[in-house]
PDB file of C-alpha atoms in Angstrom:
ATOM      1  CA  ALA A 290     -18.772 -31.841  15.331  1.00 82.00           C
ATOM      2  CA  PRO A 291     -21.680 -30.632  13.148  1.00 90.00           C
ATOM      3  CA  LEU A 292     -20.839 -32.909  10.213  1.00 96.00           C
ATOM      4  CA  GLU A 293     -20.569 -36.011  12.389  1.00 96.00           C
ATOM      5  CA  SER A 294     -23.839 -35.028  14.027  1.00 95.00           C
ATOM      6  CA  LEU A 295     -25.472 -34.840  10.612  1.00 97.00           C
ATOM      7  CA  GLY A 296     -24.191 -38.317   9.772  1.00 97.00           C
ATOM      8  CA  LYS A 297     -25.368 -39.669  13.111  1.00 97.00           C
ATOM      9  CA  ALA A 298     -28.888 -38.254  12.703  1.00 96.00           C
ATOM     10  CA  LEU A 299     -29.136 -39.560   9.140  1.00 98.00           C
ATOM     11  CA  GLY A 300     -27.862 -42.964  10.258  1.00 98.00           C
ATOM     12  CA  MET A 301     -30.559 -43.118  12.927  1.00 97.00           C
ATOM     13  CA  LEU A 302     -33.169 -42.280  10.294  1.00 97.00           C
ATOM     14  CA  GLY A 303     -31.738 -44.895   7.914  1.00 98.00           C
ATOM     15  CA  ALA A 304     -31.881 -47.565  10.617  1.00 98.00           C
ATOM     16  CA  ALA A 305     -35.491 -46.629  11.387  1.00 97.00           C
ATOM     17  CA  LEU A 306     -36.485 -46.814   7.722  1.00 97.00           C
ATOM     18  CA  GLU A 307     -34.617 -50.058   7.018  1.00 96.00           C
ATOM     19  CA  THR A 308     -37.698 -52.235   7.468  1.00 96.00           C
ATOM     20  CA  PHE A 309     -40.294 -49.609   6.537  1.00 97.00           C
ATOM     21  CA  GLU A 310     -42.365 -50.364   3.451  1.00 96.00           C
ATOM     22  CA  HIS A 311     -45.041 -48.463   1.568  1.00 96.00           C
ATOM     23  CA  PRO A 312     -46.443 -49.123  -1.922  1.00 95.00           C
ATOM     24  CA  HIS A 313     -46.202 -45.452  -2.949  1.00 96.00           C
ATOM     25  CA  ALA A 314     -42.476 -45.406  -2.192  1.00 97.00           C
ATOM     26  CA  HIS A 315     -41.887 -47.397  -5.386  1.00 97.00           C
ATOM     27  CA  ARG A 316     -41.955 -44.569  -7.902  1.00 97.00           C
ATOM     28  CA  ASN A 317     -39.909 -42.735 -10.497  1.00 97.00           C
ATOM     29  CA  LEU A 318     -38.349 -39.429  -9.463  1.00 97.00           C
ATOM     30  CA  LYS A 319     -35.715 -37.370 -11.253  1.00 96.00           C
ATOM     31  CA  TRP A 320     -33.978 -36.809  -7.887  1.00 97.00           C
ATOM     32  CA  ASP A 321     -33.406 -40.551  -7.409  1.00 98.00           C
ATOM     33  CA  VAL A 322     -29.593 -40.678  -7.466  1.00 98.00           C
ATOM     34  CA  ILE A 323     -29.443 -44.197  -8.870  1.00 98.00           C
ATOM     35  CA  THR A 324     -31.203 -43.001 -12.067  1.00 98.00           C
ATOM     36  CA  MET A 325     -28.493 -40.384 -12.746  1.00 98.00           C
ATOM     37  CA  PRO A 326     -27.874 -41.400 -16.420  1.00 98.00           C
ATOM     38  CA  TRP A 327     -31.182 -39.710 -17.366  1.00 98.00           C
ATOM     39  CA  ILE A 328     -29.136 -36.493 -17.584  1.00 98.00           C
ATOM     40  CA  GLU A 329     -27.204 -37.707 -20.649  1.00 98.00           C
ATOM     41  CA  PRO A 330     -29.658 -36.466 -23.345  1.00 98.00           C
ATOM     42  CA  HIS A 331     -29.465 -32.988 -21.794  1.00 98.00           C
ATOM     43  CA  LEU A 332     -25.697 -32.474 -22.017  1.00 98.00           C
ATOM     44  CA  GLY A 333     -26.244 -30.049 -24.904  1.00 97.00           C
ATOM     45  CA  LEU A 334     -27.486 -27.498 -22.365  1.00 96.00           C
ATOM     46  CA  PHE A 335     -23.953 -27.048 -21.030  1.00 97.00           C
ATOM     47  CA  PRO A 336     -20.778 -25.363 -22.298  1.00 96.00           C
ATOM     48  CA  GLU A 337     -17.936 -27.721 -23.206  1.00 98.00           C
ATOM     49  CA  SER A 338     -16.022 -27.230 -19.942  1.00 97.00           C
ATOM     50  CA  GLN A 339     -19.024 -28.310 -17.881  1.00 97.00           C
ATOM     51  CA  LYS A 340     -19.974 -31.081 -20.287  1.00 98.00           C
ATOM     52  CA  ILE A 341     -16.520 -32.642 -19.767  1.00 98.00           C
ATOM     53  CA  ILE A 342     -17.136 -32.809 -16.015  1.00 98.00           C
ATOM     54  CA  LEU A 343     -20.574 -34.370 -16.444  1.00 98.00           C
ATOM     55  CA  LEU A 344     -19.258 -36.929 -18.933  1.00 98.00           C
ATOM     56  CA  HIS A 345     -16.497 -37.851 -16.492  1.00 98.00           C
ATOM     57  CA  PHE A 346     -18.975 -38.625 -13.731  1.00 98.00           C
ATOM     58  CA  LEU A 347     -21.406 -40.326 -16.091  1.00 98.00           C
ATOM     59  CA  SER A 348     -18.598 -42.682 -17.080  1.00 98.00           C
ATOM     60  CA  LEU A 349     -17.672 -43.244 -13.437  1.00 98.00           C
ATOM     61  CA  PHE A 350     -21.297 -44.041 -12.585  1.00 98.00           C
ATOM     62  CA  LYS A 351     -21.569 -46.554 -15.427  1.00 98.00           C
ATOM     63  CA  THR A 352     -18.357 -48.366 -14.491  1.00 98.00           C
ATOM     64  CA  GLU A 353     -18.488 -48.213 -10.675  1.00 98.00           C
ATOM     65  CA  VAL A 354     -22.146 -47.986  -9.653  1.00 98.00           C
ATOM     66  CA  ALA A 355     -24.348 -49.530 -12.353  1.00 98.00           C
ATOM     67  CA  PRO A 356     -22.741 -53.027 -12.282  1.00 98.00           C
ATOM     68  CA  ARG A 357     -23.116 -53.171  -8.477  1.00 98.00           C
ATOM     69  CA  GLN A 358     -26.562 -51.629  -8.184  1.00 97.00           C
ATOM     70  CA  LYS A 359     -28.470 -54.873  -7.595  1.00 97.00           C
ATOM     71  CA  GLN A 360     -25.990 -55.934  -4.898  1.00 98.00           C
ATOM     72  CA  LEU A 361     -26.519 -52.773  -2.847  1.00 98.00           C
ATOM     73  CA  ARG A 362     -28.982 -52.663   0.047  1.00 98.00           C
ATOM     74  CA  HIS A 363     -32.335 -51.116  -0.849  1.00 98.00           C
ATOM     75  CA  SER A 364     -34.872 -49.459   1.420  1.00 98.00           C
ATOM     76  CA  VAL A 365     -37.148 -46.434   1.643  1.00 98.00           C
ATOM     77  CA  ILE A 366     -34.870 -43.405   1.963  1.00 98.00           C
ATOM     78  CA  TYR A 367     -35.443 -39.794   2.983  1.00 98.00           C
ATOM     79  CA  ASN A 368     -33.747 -38.541  -0.201  1.00 98.00           C
ATOM     80  CA  ASP A 369     -33.484 -34.828   0.620  1.00 96.00           C
ATOM     81  CA  ALA A 370     -30.948 -34.054   3.367  1.00 96.00           C
ATOM     82  CA  ASN A 371     -30.036 -30.555   2.201  1.00 94.00           C
ATOM     83  CA  ASP A 372     -29.300 -27.442   4.289  1.00 89.00           C
ATOM     84  CA  TYR A 373     -32.902 -26.235   4.348  1.00 90.00           C
ATOM     85  CA  ASN A 374     -34.318 -29.511   5.661  1.00 94.00           C
ATOM     86  CA  ILE A 375     -32.067 -30.037   8.682  1.00 93.00           C
ATOM     87  CA  LEU A 376     -33.222 -29.075  12.181  1.00 92.00           C
ATOM     88  CA  LEU A 377     -30.594 -28.155  14.794  1.00 91.00           C
ATOM     89  CA  ASN A 378     -30.799 -28.181  18.570  1.00 88.00           C
ATOM     90  CA  PRO A 379     -30.926 -24.470  19.535  1.00 84.00           C
ATOM     91  CA  THR A 380     -29.851 -25.185  23.129  1.00 82.00           C
ATOM     92  CA  THR A 381     -26.401 -26.554  22.231  1.00 72.00           C
ATOM     93  CA  VAL A 382     -23.273 -24.505  21.704  1.00 62.00           C
ATOM     94  CA  GLU A 383     -23.358 -22.930  18.222  1.00 68.00           C
ATOM     95  CA  ALA A 384     -26.506 -25.003  17.502  1.00 64.00           C
ATOM     96  CA  SER A 385     -24.399 -27.731  15.900  1.00 79.00           C
ATOM     97  CA  GLU A 386     -26.379 -30.831  16.905  1.00 90.00           C
ATOM     98  CA  VAL A 387     -28.716 -32.181  14.220  1.00 93.00           C
ATOM     99  CA  ILE A 388     -31.909 -33.412  15.872  1.00 91.00           C
ATOM    100  CA  SER A 389     -34.305 -34.021  12.972  1.00 93.00           C
ATOM    101  CA  PHE A 390     -35.251 -33.497   9.330  1.00 96.00           C
ATOM    102  CA  ILE A 391     -38.257 -31.952   7.592  1.00 95.00           C
ATOM    103  CA  ASP A 392     -39.876 -32.309   4.143  1.00 95.00           C
ATOM    104  CA  TYR A 393     -40.300 -35.976   3.284  1.00 95.00           C
ATOM    105  CA  GLY A 394     -41.885 -35.290  -0.106  1.00 95.00           C
ATOM    106  CA  ASP A 395     -38.984 -36.824  -2.039  1.00 96.00           C
ATOM    107  CA  ALA A 396     -38.860 -40.066  -0.025  1.00 98.00           C
ATOM    108  CA  LEU A 397     -38.761 -43.204  -2.151  1.00 98.00           C
ATOM    109  CA  TYR A 398     -37.477 -46.767  -2.370  1.00 98.00           C
ATOM    110  CA  SER A 399     -33.899 -46.773  -3.648  1.00 98.00           C
ATOM    111  CA  CYS A 400     -30.353 -47.796  -2.748  1.00 98.00           C
ATOM    112  CA  THR A 401     -29.950 -47.172   0.970  1.00 98.00           C
ATOM    113  CA  VAL A 402     -26.532 -45.530   0.668  1.00 98.00           C
ATOM    114  CA  CYS A 403     -27.949 -42.834  -1.634  1.00 98.00           C
ATOM    115  CA  ASP A 404     -29.261 -41.023   1.456  1.00 98.00           C
ATOM    116  CA  LEU A 405     -25.703 -40.629   2.733  1.00 98.00           C
ATOM    117  CA  ALA A 406     -24.453 -39.541  -0.698  1.00 98.00           C
ATOM    118  CA  ILE A 407     -27.116 -36.821  -0.889  1.00 98.00           C
ATOM    119  CA  ALA A 408     -26.310 -35.507   2.579  1.00 98.00           C
ATOM    120  CA  ILE A 409     -22.610 -35.336   1.707  1.00 98.00           C
ATOM    121  CA  ALA A 410     -23.277 -33.549  -1.593  1.00 98.00           C
ATOM    122  CA  TYR A 411     -24.903 -30.635   0.236  1.00 96.00           C
ATOM    123  CA  ALA A 412     -22.932 -30.693   3.488  1.00 96.00           C
ATOM    124  CA  VAL A 413     -19.482 -30.322   1.907  1.00 97.00           C
ATOM    125  CA  MET A 414     -20.308 -27.450  -0.455  1.00 96.00           C
ATOM    126  CA  ASP A 415     -17.996 -24.473   0.180  1.00 93.00           C
ATOM    127  CA  LYS A 416     -15.784 -26.587   2.451  1.00 96.00           C
ATOM    128  CA  PRO A 417     -12.021 -26.074   1.844  1.00 95.00           C
ATOM    129  CA  ASP A 418     -11.400 -29.828   2.096  1.00 97.00           C
ATOM    130  CA  PRO A 419     -14.584 -31.527   0.879  1.00 98.00           C
ATOM    131  CA  LEU A 420     -13.181 -35.054   1.194  1.00 98.00           C
ATOM    132  CA  ALA A 421     -12.295 -34.584   4.873  1.00 98.00           C
ATOM    133  CA  ALA A 422     -15.716 -33.039   5.474  1.00 98.00           C
ATOM    134  CA  ALA A 423     -17.386 -35.992   3.735  1.00 98.00           C
ATOM    135  CA  ALA A 424     -15.413 -38.433   5.890  1.00 98.00           C
ATOM    136  CA  ALA A 425     -16.836 -36.786   9.025  1.00 98.00           C
ATOM    137  CA  VAL A 426     -20.392 -37.377   7.786  1.00 98.00           C
ATOM    138  CA  VAL A 427     -19.511 -40.989   6.939  1.00 98.00           C
ATOM    139  CA  ARG A 428     -18.031 -41.514  10.413  1.00 98.00           C
ATOM    140  CA  GLY A 429     -21.182 -40.330  12.171  1.00 98.00           C
ATOM    141  CA  TYR A 430     -23.482 -42.325   9.883  1.00 98.00           C
ATOM    142  CA  HIS A 431     -21.524 -45.572  10.189  1.00 98.00           C
ATOM    143  CA  ARG A 432     -21.566 -45.426  13.986  1.00 98.00           C
ATOM    144  CA  GLN A 433     -25.371 -45.375  13.972  1.00 98.00           C
ATOM    145  CA  PHE A 434     -26.121 -47.511  10.919  1.00 98.00           C
ATOM    146  CA  PRO A 435     -23.126 -49.622   9.832  1.00 98.00           C
ATOM    147  CA  LEU A 436     -22.276 -49.351   6.161  1.00 98.00           C
ATOM    148  CA  GLN A 437     -21.383 -52.300   3.960  1.00 98.00           C
ATOM    149  CA  GLU A 438     -18.075 -52.382   2.107  1.00 97.00           C
ATOM    150  CA  LEU A 439     -19.766 -52.267  -1.284  1.00 98.00           C
ATOM    151  CA  GLU A 440     -21.724 -49.172  -0.267  1.00 98.00           C
ATOM    152  CA  VAL A 441     -18.531 -47.384   0.713  1.00 98.00           C
ATOM    153  CA  ALA A 442     -16.968 -48.372  -2.620  1.00 98.00           C
ATOM    154  CA  VAL A 443     -19.681 -46.569  -4.609  1.00 98.00           C
ATOM    155  CA  LEU A 444     -20.191 -43.594  -2.306  1.00 98.00           C
ATOM    156  CA  PHE A 445     -17.824 -41.200  -4.096  1.00 98.00           C
ATOM    157  CA  PRO A 446     -19.481 -41.511  -7.541  1.00 98.00           C
ATOM    158  CA  LEU A 447     -22.946 -41.368  -5.924  1.00 98.00           C
ATOM    159  CA  VAL A 448     -22.141 -37.994  -4.342  1.00 98.00           C
ATOM    160  CA  ALA A 449     -21.123 -36.741  -7.788  1.00 98.00           C
ATOM    161  CA  ALA A 450     -24.300 -38.224  -9.283  1.00 98.00           C
ATOM    162  CA  ARG A 451     -26.493 -36.132  -6.979  1.00 98.00           C
ATOM    163  CA  LEU A 452     -24.562 -32.994  -7.910  1.00 98.00           C
ATOM    164  CA  CYS A 453     -24.864 -33.814 -11.628  1.00 98.00           C
ATOM    165  CA  ILE A 454     -28.627 -34.231 -11.268  1.00 97.00           C
ATOM    166  CA  SER A 455     -28.829 -30.922  -9.399  1.00 96.00           C
ATOM    167  CA  VAL A 456     -27.016 -28.887 -12.058  1.00 96.00           C
ATOM    168  CA  THR A 457     -29.010 -30.574 -14.839  1.00 97.00           C
ATOM    169  CA  VAL A 458     -32.308 -29.731 -13.167  1.00 94.00           C
ATOM    170  CA  SER A 459     -31.074 -26.147 -12.798  1.00 93.00           C
ATOM    171  CA  ALA A 460     -30.137 -26.029 -16.494  1.00 94.00           C
ATOM    172  CA  LEU A 461     -33.558 -27.354 -17.499  1.00 95.00           C
ATOM    173  CA  ASN A 462     -35.207 -24.729 -15.280  1.00 91.00           C
ATOM    174  CA  ARG A 463     -33.096 -21.988 -16.875  1.00 89.00           C
ATOM    175  CA  SER A 464     -34.039 -23.223 -20.314  1.00 89.00           C
ATOM    176  CA  ALA A 465     -37.725 -23.080 -19.415  1.00 90.00           C
ATOM    177  CA  HIS A 466     -37.476 -19.743 -17.550  1.00 86.00           C
ATOM    178  CA  PRO A 467     -34.556 -17.729 -18.996  1.00 84.00           C
ATOM    179  CA  GLU A 468     -35.908 -14.539 -17.437  1.00 82.00           C
ATOM    180  CA  ASN A 469     -35.369 -15.880 -13.913  1.00 78.00           C
ATOM    181  CA  LYS A 470     -31.879 -14.691 -12.965  1.00 70.00           C
ATOM    182  CA  TYR A 471     -31.943 -16.559  -9.659  1.00 68.00           C
ATOM    183  CA  LEU A 472     -31.968 -19.876 -11.510  1.00 66.00           C
ATOM    184  CA  GLN A 473     -28.796 -18.839 -13.318  1.00 61.00           C
ATOM    185  CA  ILE A 474     -26.714 -18.508 -10.165  1.00 58.00           C
ATOM    186  CA  SER A 475     -28.241 -21.015  -7.753  1.00 60.00           C
ATOM    187  CA  ASP A 476     -26.042 -23.922  -8.863  1.00 88.00           C
ATOM    188  CA  ARG A 477     -22.665 -22.142  -8.586  1.00 91.00           C
ATOM    189  CA  THR A 478     -21.720 -23.998  -5.386  1.00 94.00           C
ATOM    190  CA  ALA A 479     -22.635 -27.337  -6.972  1.00 96.00           C
ATOM    191  CA  TRP A 480     -20.332 -26.660  -9.932  1.00 96.00           C
ATOM    192  CA  ASP A 481     -17.535 -25.550  -7.605  1.00 97.00           C
ATOM    193  CA  LEU A 482     -17.824 -28.833  -5.724  1.00 97.00           C
ATOM    194  CA  LEU A 483     -18.013 -30.903  -8.913  1.00 98.00           C
ATOM    195  CA  GLU A 484     -14.756 -29.322 -10.073  1.00 98.00           C
ATOM    196  CA  LYS A 485     -13.077 -30.156  -6.754  1.00 98.00           C
ATOM    197  CA  TRP A 486     -14.592 -33.668  -6.705  1.00 98.00           C
ATOM    198  CA  LYS A 487     -13.240 -34.390 -10.199  1.00 98.00           C
ATOM    199  CA  LYS A 488      -9.698 -33.749  -8.981  1.00 98.00           C
ATOM    200  CA  ILE A 489      -9.979 -36.356  -6.215  1.00 98.00           C
ATOM    201  CA  PRO A 490      -8.778 -39.845  -7.254  1.00 97.00           C
ATOM    202  CA  LEU A 491     -11.456 -42.504  -6.819  1.00 98.00           C
ATOM    203  CA  ALA A 492      -9.134 -44.766  -4.797  1.00 97.00           C
ATOM    204  CA  LEU A 493      -8.210 -41.939  -2.406  1.00 97.00           C
ATOM    205  CA  ALA A 494     -11.882 -41.214  -1.726  1.00 98.00           C
ATOM    206  CA  HIS A 495     -12.645 -44.917  -1.283  1.00 98.00           C
ATOM    207  CA  TYR A 496      -9.776 -45.426   1.171  1.00 97.00           C
ATOM    208  CA  THR A 497     -10.660 -42.225   3.067  1.00 98.00           C
ATOM    209  CA  PHE A 498     -14.242 -43.390   3.545  1.00 98.00           C
ATOM    210  CA  ARG A 499     -13.086 -46.868   4.613  1.00 98.00           C
ATOM    211  CA  HIS A 500     -10.792 -45.273   7.186  1.00 97.00           C
ATOM    212  CA  ALA A 501     -13.725 -43.177   8.468  1.00 98.00           C
ATOM    213  CA  CYS A 502     -15.561 -46.469   9.088  1.00 98.00           C
ATOM    214  CA  GLY A 503     -12.626 -47.762  11.128  1.00 97.00           C
ATOM    215  CA  TRP A 504     -11.574 -50.292   8.487  1.00 97.00           C
ATOM    216  CA  GLU A 505      -8.222 -50.974   6.857  1.00 95.00           C
ATOM    217  CA  PRO A 506      -8.157 -48.223   4.194  1.00 94.00           C
ATOM    218  CA  CYS A 507      -6.875 -50.465   1.391  1.00 92.00           C
ATOM    219  CA  PRO A 508      -9.154 -53.503   0.978  1.00 84.00           C
ATOM    220  CA  GLN A 509      -6.433 -55.370  -0.931  1.00 74.00           C
ATOM    221  CA  LYS A 510      -3.861 -55.113   1.880  1.00 68.00           C
ATOM    222  CA  THR A 511      -4.531 -58.538   3.423  1.00 68.00           C
ATOM    223  CA  ALA A 512      -4.394 -60.300   0.046  1.00 65.00           C
ATOM    224  CA  PHE A 513      -1.196 -58.431  -0.838  1.00 63.00           C
ATOM    225  CA  ASN A 514       0.468 -59.325   2.465  1.00 67.00           C
ATOM    226  CA  GLN A 515      -0.387 -62.994   1.930  1.00 70.00           C
ATOM    227  CA  TRP A 516       1.025 -62.868  -1.581  1.00 62.00           C
ATOM    228  CA  ILE A 517       4.233 -61.028  -0.687  1.00 64.00           C
ATOM    229  CA  SER A 518       4.914 -63.360   2.246  1.00 68.00           C
ATOM    230  CA  LYS A 519       5.502 -66.163  -0.278  1.00 73.00           C
ATOM    231  CA  PHE A 520       8.482 -64.308  -1.687  1.00 70.00           C
ATOM    232  CA  LYS A 521      10.242 -63.329   1.531  1.00 63.00           C
ATOM    233  CA  ALA A 522      13.809 -64.531   1.624  1.00 56.00           C
ATOM    234  CA  PRO A 523      14.477 -67.171   4.282  1.00 56.00           C
ATOM    235  CA  ALA A 524      16.403 -65.970   7.326  1.00 55.00           C
ATOM    236  CA  ARG A 525      20.142 -66.427   6.981  1.00 59.00           C
ATOM    237  CA  ILE A 526      22.047 -68.487   9.517  1.00 58.00           C
ATOM    238  CA  VAL A 527      25.027 -66.497  10.716  1.00 52.00           C
TER     239      VAL A 527
END
């Protein structure tokens, strides 16, 4: 499957970069997903309907991601797995096997799982069921470079964070170059996905991604079973 292949290739890259270090990787970049709250002062660029969506995901980032940021794995990440940077194997059926990536200009030191979030943000655009498509990418990635439970817990808001950064950069570009009509339509697919993503409950996304990793979908199940077992009625003697 193309989406699993994308996850697999990105997982292989993540594993290779896990111990890589370079002084210039430690830098500030607007495309660094973990810095997503920088968009907040620019909300005035958007109509109310779009501002509501951005505020929703800003709030989700601040409650779900920010408090856990220091606990997440960090490494140098590729940071740009979008459609134009993915190389496919032309000898396979329908050229669906991802074999490499190009354009490492955005690489930087950040939260490791952000690479997966970025890939998902672009890979599931225009997909009828974006959550199922995202799970396929997660499945391929996890098989090559096992995710940690905390990373899976913050993946859903991190995907949204990349999309929010993308539409904000587009809005800033439009503001600077209003004559460029291309800039006014280029983020349509990102907004479509943000609208779909907003309708997905956080817990459903979390459990779906856990299931894609082969884990028990609900992390509280074991604790609940232990608790409920205390209240089971004793067997009756007939």
